[in-house]
PDB file of C-alpha atoms in Angstrom:
ATOM      1  CA  ALA A 273      -0.019   0.736  -0.393  1.00 54.00           C
ATOM      2  CA  ALA A 274       3.119   1.719  -0.160  1.00 59.00           C
ATOM      3  CA  ASP A 275       2.118   3.400  -3.548  1.00 89.00           C
ATOM      4  CA  PHE A 276      -1.145   4.667  -2.597  1.00 95.00           C
ATOM      5  CA  GLN A 277      -1.585   8.479  -1.626  1.00 95.00           C
ATOM      6  CA  VAL A 278      -4.689   9.552   0.308  1.00 95.00           C
ATOM      7  CA  SER A 279      -6.555  12.901   0.460  1.00 95.00           C
ATOM      8  CA  GLU A 280      -9.590  14.199   2.090  1.00 94.00           C
ATOM      9  CA  LYS A 281     -11.668  15.381  -0.767  1.00 91.00           C
ATOM     10  CA  TRP A 282     -15.386  15.447  -1.984  1.00 91.00           C
ATOM     11  CA  MET A 283     -16.605  13.078  -5.138  1.00 89.00           C
ATOM     12  CA  PRO A 284     -18.984  11.205  -4.508  1.00 88.00           C
ATOM     13  CA  THR A 285     -20.141  11.125  -7.558  1.00 88.00           C
ATOM     14  CA  GLU A 286     -17.395   9.284  -8.227  1.00 92.00           C
ATOM     15  CA  LEU A 287     -17.784   6.713  -5.097  1.00 90.00           C
ATOM     16  CA  MET A 288     -21.288   6.181  -5.674  1.00 86.00           C
ATOM     17  CA  ARG A 289     -20.439   5.000  -9.388  1.00 89.00           C
ATOM     18  CA  LEU A 290     -16.896   2.309  -8.316  1.00 89.00           C
ATOM     19  CA  LEU A 291     -19.742   1.111  -5.525  1.00 87.00           C
ATOM     20  CA  GLU A 292     -22.205   0.443  -8.179  1.00 86.00           C
ATOM     21  CA  THR A 293     -19.852  -1.148 -10.292  1.00 87.00           C
ATOM     22  CA  GLU A 294     -17.464  -2.845  -7.462  1.00 84.00           C
ATOM     23  CA  LEU A 295     -19.890  -3.357  -4.127  1.00 77.00           C
ATOM     24  CA  ALA A 296     -22.903  -4.813  -5.294  1.00 76.00           C
ATOM     25  CA  PRO A 297     -22.115  -7.129  -7.477  1.00 77.00           C
ATOM     26  CA  ARG A 298     -20.068  -9.189  -5.121  1.00 76.00           C
ATOM     27  CA  ILE A 299     -22.609  -8.046  -1.291  1.00 73.00           C
ATOM     28  CA  ALA A 300     -26.078  -8.829  -0.636  1.00 71.00           C
ATOM     29  CA  GLY A 301     -28.382  -5.492  -0.213  1.00 74.00           C
ATOM     30  CA  ILE A 302     -26.517  -3.003  -1.677  1.00 75.00           C
ATOM     31  CA  ASP A 303     -28.309  -3.271  -5.211  1.00 75.00           C
ATOM     32  CA  GLY A 304     -30.889  -0.703  -7.107  1.00 78.00           C
ATOM     33  CA  HIS A 305     -33.517  -0.588  -3.840  1.00 78.00           C
ATOM     34  CA  SER A 306     -30.458   0.758  -1.320  1.00 81.00           C
ATOM     35  CA  LEU A 307     -28.057   2.579  -3.713  1.00 84.00           C
ATOM     36  CA  PRO A 308     -29.928   5.302  -4.162  1.00 81.00           C
ATOM     37  CA  LYS A 309     -30.720   5.581  -0.295  1.00 85.00           C
ATOM     38  CA  LEU A 310     -27.233   5.610   0.494  1.00 83.00           C
ATOM     39  CA  GLN A 311     -26.893   8.659  -1.876  1.00 85.00           C
ATOM     40  CA  ARG A 312     -29.253  11.078   0.129  1.00 84.00           C
ATOM     41  CA  LEU A 313     -27.860  10.231   3.131  1.00 83.00           C
ATOM     42  CA  VAL A 314     -25.188  11.588   1.136  1.00 84.00           C
ATOM     43  CA  THR A 315     -26.551  14.511   0.104  1.00 82.00           C
ATOM     44  CA  ASP A 316     -28.290  14.705   3.194  1.00 80.00           C
ATOM     45  CA  PHE A 317     -25.622  14.373   5.476  1.00 80.00           C
ATOM     46  CA  GLN A 318     -22.507  16.360   2.889  1.00 78.00           C
ATOM     47  CA  ASP A 319     -22.770  19.675   5.773  1.00 78.00           C
ATOM     48  CA  MET A 320     -22.845  18.187   8.944  1.00 81.00           C
ATOM     49  CA  GLY A 321     -19.950  16.646   9.320  1.00 79.00           C
ATOM     50  CA  MET A 322     -19.012  13.785   6.696  1.00 89.00           C
ATOM     51  CA  ILE A 323     -15.752  13.580   5.475  1.00 92.00           C
ATOM     52  CA  GLN A 324     -14.550  11.564   2.305  1.00 93.00           C
ATOM     53  CA  ILE A 325     -11.355  10.275   2.100  1.00 95.00           C
ATOM     54  CA  ASN A 326      -9.161   9.707  -1.253  1.00 95.00           C
ATOM     55  CA  LEU A 327      -7.401   6.593  -2.202  1.00 96.00           C
ATOM     56  CA  TRP A 328      -4.982   7.864  -5.354  1.00 96.00           C
ATOM     57  CA  LYS A 329      -2.467   5.882  -7.544  1.00 95.00           C
ATOM     58  CA  GLU A 330       0.024   7.867  -9.773  1.00 93.00           C
ATOM     59  CA  ASN A 331      -2.290  10.347  -9.150  1.00 92.00           C
ATOM     60  CA  GLU A 332      -5.190   7.928 -10.260  1.00 94.00           C
ATOM     61  CA  TRP A 333      -8.562   7.613  -8.219  1.00 95.00           C
ATOM     62  CA  GLN A 334      -9.088   4.838  -7.077  1.00 95.00           C
ATOM     63  CA  GLY A 335     -11.406   4.324  -4.679  1.00 95.00           C
ATOM     64  CA  GLY A 336     -12.803   5.965  -1.724  1.00 95.00           C
ATOM     65  CA  LEU A 337     -14.973   5.969   1.637  1.00 94.00           C
ATOM     66  CA  TRP A 338     -16.954   7.697   4.015  1.00 92.00           C
ATOM     67  CA  LEU A 339     -16.899   8.732   7.113  1.00 93.00           C
ATOM     68  CA  LEU A 340     -19.935  10.244   9.135  1.00 91.00           C
ATOM     69  CA  VAL A 341     -18.178  12.263  11.868  1.00 91.00           C
ATOM     70  CA  PHE A 342     -20.325  13.143  15.915  1.00 90.00           C
ATOM     71  CA  GLU A 343     -19.596  14.206  19.086  1.00 89.00           C
ATOM     72  CA  ASP A 344     -17.560  11.333  20.142  1.00 90.00           C
ATOM     73  CA  ARG A 345     -17.059   9.446  17.163  1.00 90.00           C
ATOM     74  CA  VAL A 346     -16.193   8.108  12.965  1.00 91.00           C
ATOM     75  CA  LEU A 347     -18.317   6.172  11.717  1.00 89.00           C
ATOM     76  CA  TYR A 348     -17.090   4.248   9.316  1.00 88.00           C
ATOM     77  CA  LEU A 349     -20.156   4.238   6.439  1.00 88.00           C
ATOM     78  CA  LYS A 350     -19.434   2.894   2.975  1.00 89.00           C
ATOM     79  CA  GLY A 351     -16.767   2.974   0.654  1.00 90.00           C
ATOM     80  CA  THR A 352     -15.010   0.109  -1.912  1.00 90.00           C
ATOM     81  CA  VAL A 353     -11.807   1.362  -4.227  1.00 94.00           C
ATOM     82  CA  THR A 354     -10.816  -0.699  -7.398  1.00 93.00           C
ATOM     83  CA  ALA A 355      -9.603  -4.167  -7.991  1.00 91.00           C
ATOM     84  CA  GLU A 356      -6.691  -3.804  -8.337  1.00 93.00           C
ATOM     85  CA  ALA A 357      -6.369  -1.576  -6.175  1.00 93.00           C
ATOM     86  CA  LYS A 358      -8.272  -3.986  -2.943  1.00 92.00           C
ATOM     87  CA  ASN A 359      -5.558  -7.053  -4.470  1.00 92.00           C
ATOM     88  CA  ALA A 360      -2.482  -4.177  -4.060  1.00 93.00           C
ATOM     89  CA  GLY A 361      -3.503  -2.905   0.246  1.00 92.00           C
ATOM     90  CA  GLY A 362      -5.624  -0.316  -1.132  1.00 94.00           C
ATOM     91  CA  MET A 363      -9.113  -0.434   1.032  1.00 90.00           C
ATOM     92  CA  TYR A 364      -6.541  -1.300   4.128  1.00 90.00           C
ATOM     93  CA  ARG A 365      -4.560   2.122   3.471  1.00 94.00           C
ATOM     94  CA  LEU A 366      -8.200   3.843   3.303  1.00 94.00           C
ATOM     95  CA  MET A 367      -8.923   2.233   6.606  1.00 90.00           C
ATOM     96  CA  GLU A 368      -5.618   3.508   7.954  1.00 92.00           C
ATOM     97  CA  TYR A 369      -6.121   6.504   7.375  1.00 95.00           C
ATOM     98  CA  ALA A 370      -9.878   6.701   8.983  1.00 94.00           C
ATOM     99  CA  ILE A 371      -8.116   5.489  11.684  1.00 92.00           C
ATOM    100  CA  GLN A 372      -5.919   7.943  12.381  1.00 94.00           C
ATOM    101  CA  LYS A 373      -8.187  10.710  11.288  1.00 94.00           C
ATOM    102  CA  ALA A 374     -10.376   9.460  14.485  1.00 93.00           C
ATOM    103  CA  ILE A 375      -7.129   9.662  16.974  1.00 93.00           C
ATOM    104  CA  SER A 376      -5.671  12.331  15.451  1.00 95.00           C
ATOM    105  CA  MET A 377      -9.295  14.250  16.343  1.00 94.00           C
ATOM    106  CA  ASP A 378      -9.560  11.878  19.764  1.00 95.00           C
ATOM    107  CA  MET A 379     -12.413  10.160  18.621  1.00 93.00           C
ATOM    108  CA  LEU A 380     -13.318   6.556  18.732  1.00 89.00           C
ATOM    109  CA  PHE A 381     -13.048   5.225  15.335  1.00 87.00           C
ATOM    110  CA  ASP A 382     -16.461   3.096  14.883  1.00 84.00           C
ATOM    111  CA  PHE A 383     -16.118   0.731  11.722  1.00 76.00           C
ATOM    112  CA  GLY A 384     -20.080   0.228  11.344  1.00 74.00           C
ATOM    113  CA  GLY A 385     -19.762  -4.298  11.464  1.00 60.00           C
ATOM    114  CA  SER A 386     -20.837  -6.026   8.297  1.00 59.00           C
ATOM    115  CA  ASN A 387     -23.489  -8.874   7.194  1.00 61.00           C
ATOM    116  CA  ALA A 388     -20.791  -9.496   5.225  1.00 61.00           C
ATOM    117  CA  GLU A 389     -18.250 -12.508   6.192  1.00 69.00           C
ATOM    118  CA  GLY A 390     -14.945 -10.987   3.860  1.00 66.00           C
ATOM    119  CA  VAL A 391     -16.411  -7.509   5.590  1.00 66.00           C
ATOM    120  CA  ARG A 392     -16.810  -8.318   8.836  1.00 70.00           C
ATOM    121  CA  ARG A 393     -13.074 -10.450   8.840  1.00 73.00           C
ATOM    122  CA  PHE A 394     -11.817  -7.305   7.582  1.00 70.00           C
ATOM    123  CA  ASN A 395     -12.644  -4.913  10.696  1.00 67.00           C
ATOM    124  CA  LEU A 396     -11.819  -8.222  12.759  1.00 74.00           C
ATOM    125  CA  ASN A 397      -8.615  -7.745  11.411  1.00 74.00           C
ATOM    126  CA  TRP A 398      -8.057  -4.017  12.729  1.00 69.00           C
ATOM    127  CA  GLY A 399      -9.245  -5.453  16.071  1.00 72.00           C
ATOM    128  CA  ALA A 400     -12.635  -4.538  16.022  1.00 71.00           C
ATOM    129  CA  THR A 401     -15.195  -6.768  18.339  1.00 74.00           C
ATOM    130  CA  ASP A 402     -18.796  -8.101  16.587  1.00 73.00           C
ATOM    131  CA  THR A 403     -21.329  -6.259  18.628  1.00 72.00           C
ATOM    132  CA  PRO A 404     -24.819  -7.212  18.155  1.00 71.00           C
ATOM    133  CA  TYR A 405     -27.721  -5.457  17.119  1.00 64.00           C
ATOM    134  CA  GLN A 406     -31.076  -5.699  18.202  1.00 67.00           C
ATOM    135  CA  HIS A 407     -33.559  -5.760  15.424  1.00 65.00           C
ATOM    136  CA  LEU A 408     -37.771  -5.512  15.569  1.00 69.00           C
ATOM    137  CA  HIS A 409     -40.594  -6.944  13.455  1.00 70.00           C
ATOM    138  CA  TRP A 410     -43.680  -6.016  13.526  1.00 75.00           C
ATOM    139  CA  ASN A 411     -45.780  -7.170  11.306  1.00 78.00           C
ATOM    140  CA  ASN A 412     -49.428  -5.803  10.604  1.00 82.00           C
ATOM    141  CA  ALA A 413     -51.117  -8.355   8.891  1.00 83.00           C
ATOM    142  CA  PRO A 414     -54.323  -9.354   9.507  1.00 84.00           C
ATOM    143  CA  LEU A 415     -53.890 -12.475  12.474  1.00 83.00           C
ATOM    144  CA  TRP A 416     -55.510 -15.543   9.879  1.00 82.00           C
ATOM    145  CA  TRP A 417     -52.900 -14.160   7.836  1.00 80.00           C
ATOM    146  CA  LYS A 418     -50.403 -14.368   9.877  1.00 79.00           C
ATOM    147  CA  THR A 419     -51.635 -17.427  11.808  1.00 83.00           C
ATOM    148  CA  VAL A 420     -51.811 -19.142   8.589  1.00 84.00           C
ATOM    149  CA  LYS A 421     -48.085 -18.080   7.757  1.00 81.00           C
ATOM    150  CA  SER A 422     -46.848 -18.853  10.715  1.00 81.00           C
ATOM    151  CA  LEU A 423     -47.958 -22.472  10.177  1.00 84.00           C
ATOM    152  CA  ARG A 424     -46.982 -22.782   6.420  1.00 82.00           C
ATOM    153  CA  ASP A 425     -43.329 -21.393   8.089  1.00 80.00           C
ATOM    154  CA  LYS A 426     -43.781 -24.377  10.303  1.00 80.00           C
ATOM    155  CA  TRP A 427     -44.432 -27.278   7.759  1.00 79.00           C
ATOM    156  CA  ASN A 428     -41.406 -25.247   5.458  1.00 76.00           C
ATOM    157  CA  ASN A 429     -38.733 -25.619   8.662  1.00 71.00           C
ATOM    158  CA  LYS A 430     -40.269 -28.239   9.997  1.00 60.00           C
ATOM    159  CA  SER A 431     -40.066 -27.420  13.825  1.00 52.00           C
ATOM    160  CA  PHE A 432     -43.634 -28.524  14.835  1.00 49.00           C
TER     161      PHE A 432
END
């Protein structure tokens, strides 16, 4: 990763395009439904403590990541690099810079977690720890539908 340079420059269009081409084919949940939501989030937080860190090699942009800055922590939101930069350690270089940025601001660095096993391992390699998140699902369907669905699910799972 020594050949890479890092800068802080706001380039959301380029990073959104790279997320779509690099991550969408590999990670479930990053798709045509979630990417517009991410775009809105990035747009909304652009002036409220969001940082984009970019990776360069020989003056060519290789990718980047977004950080959200809060009172006591810096949260990794999303990021990616080109396949070539990934194979050369580019994402590690970006994360190292992001962690150093949080340290220089006297803040905690929050990896944010992931359901993707590869991302989880990547985060654990930096010393992150798994933290379970709570999930609440509310079903407003009629009682008859919930009963039918429950029986069908039990039948399909053979758990009765």
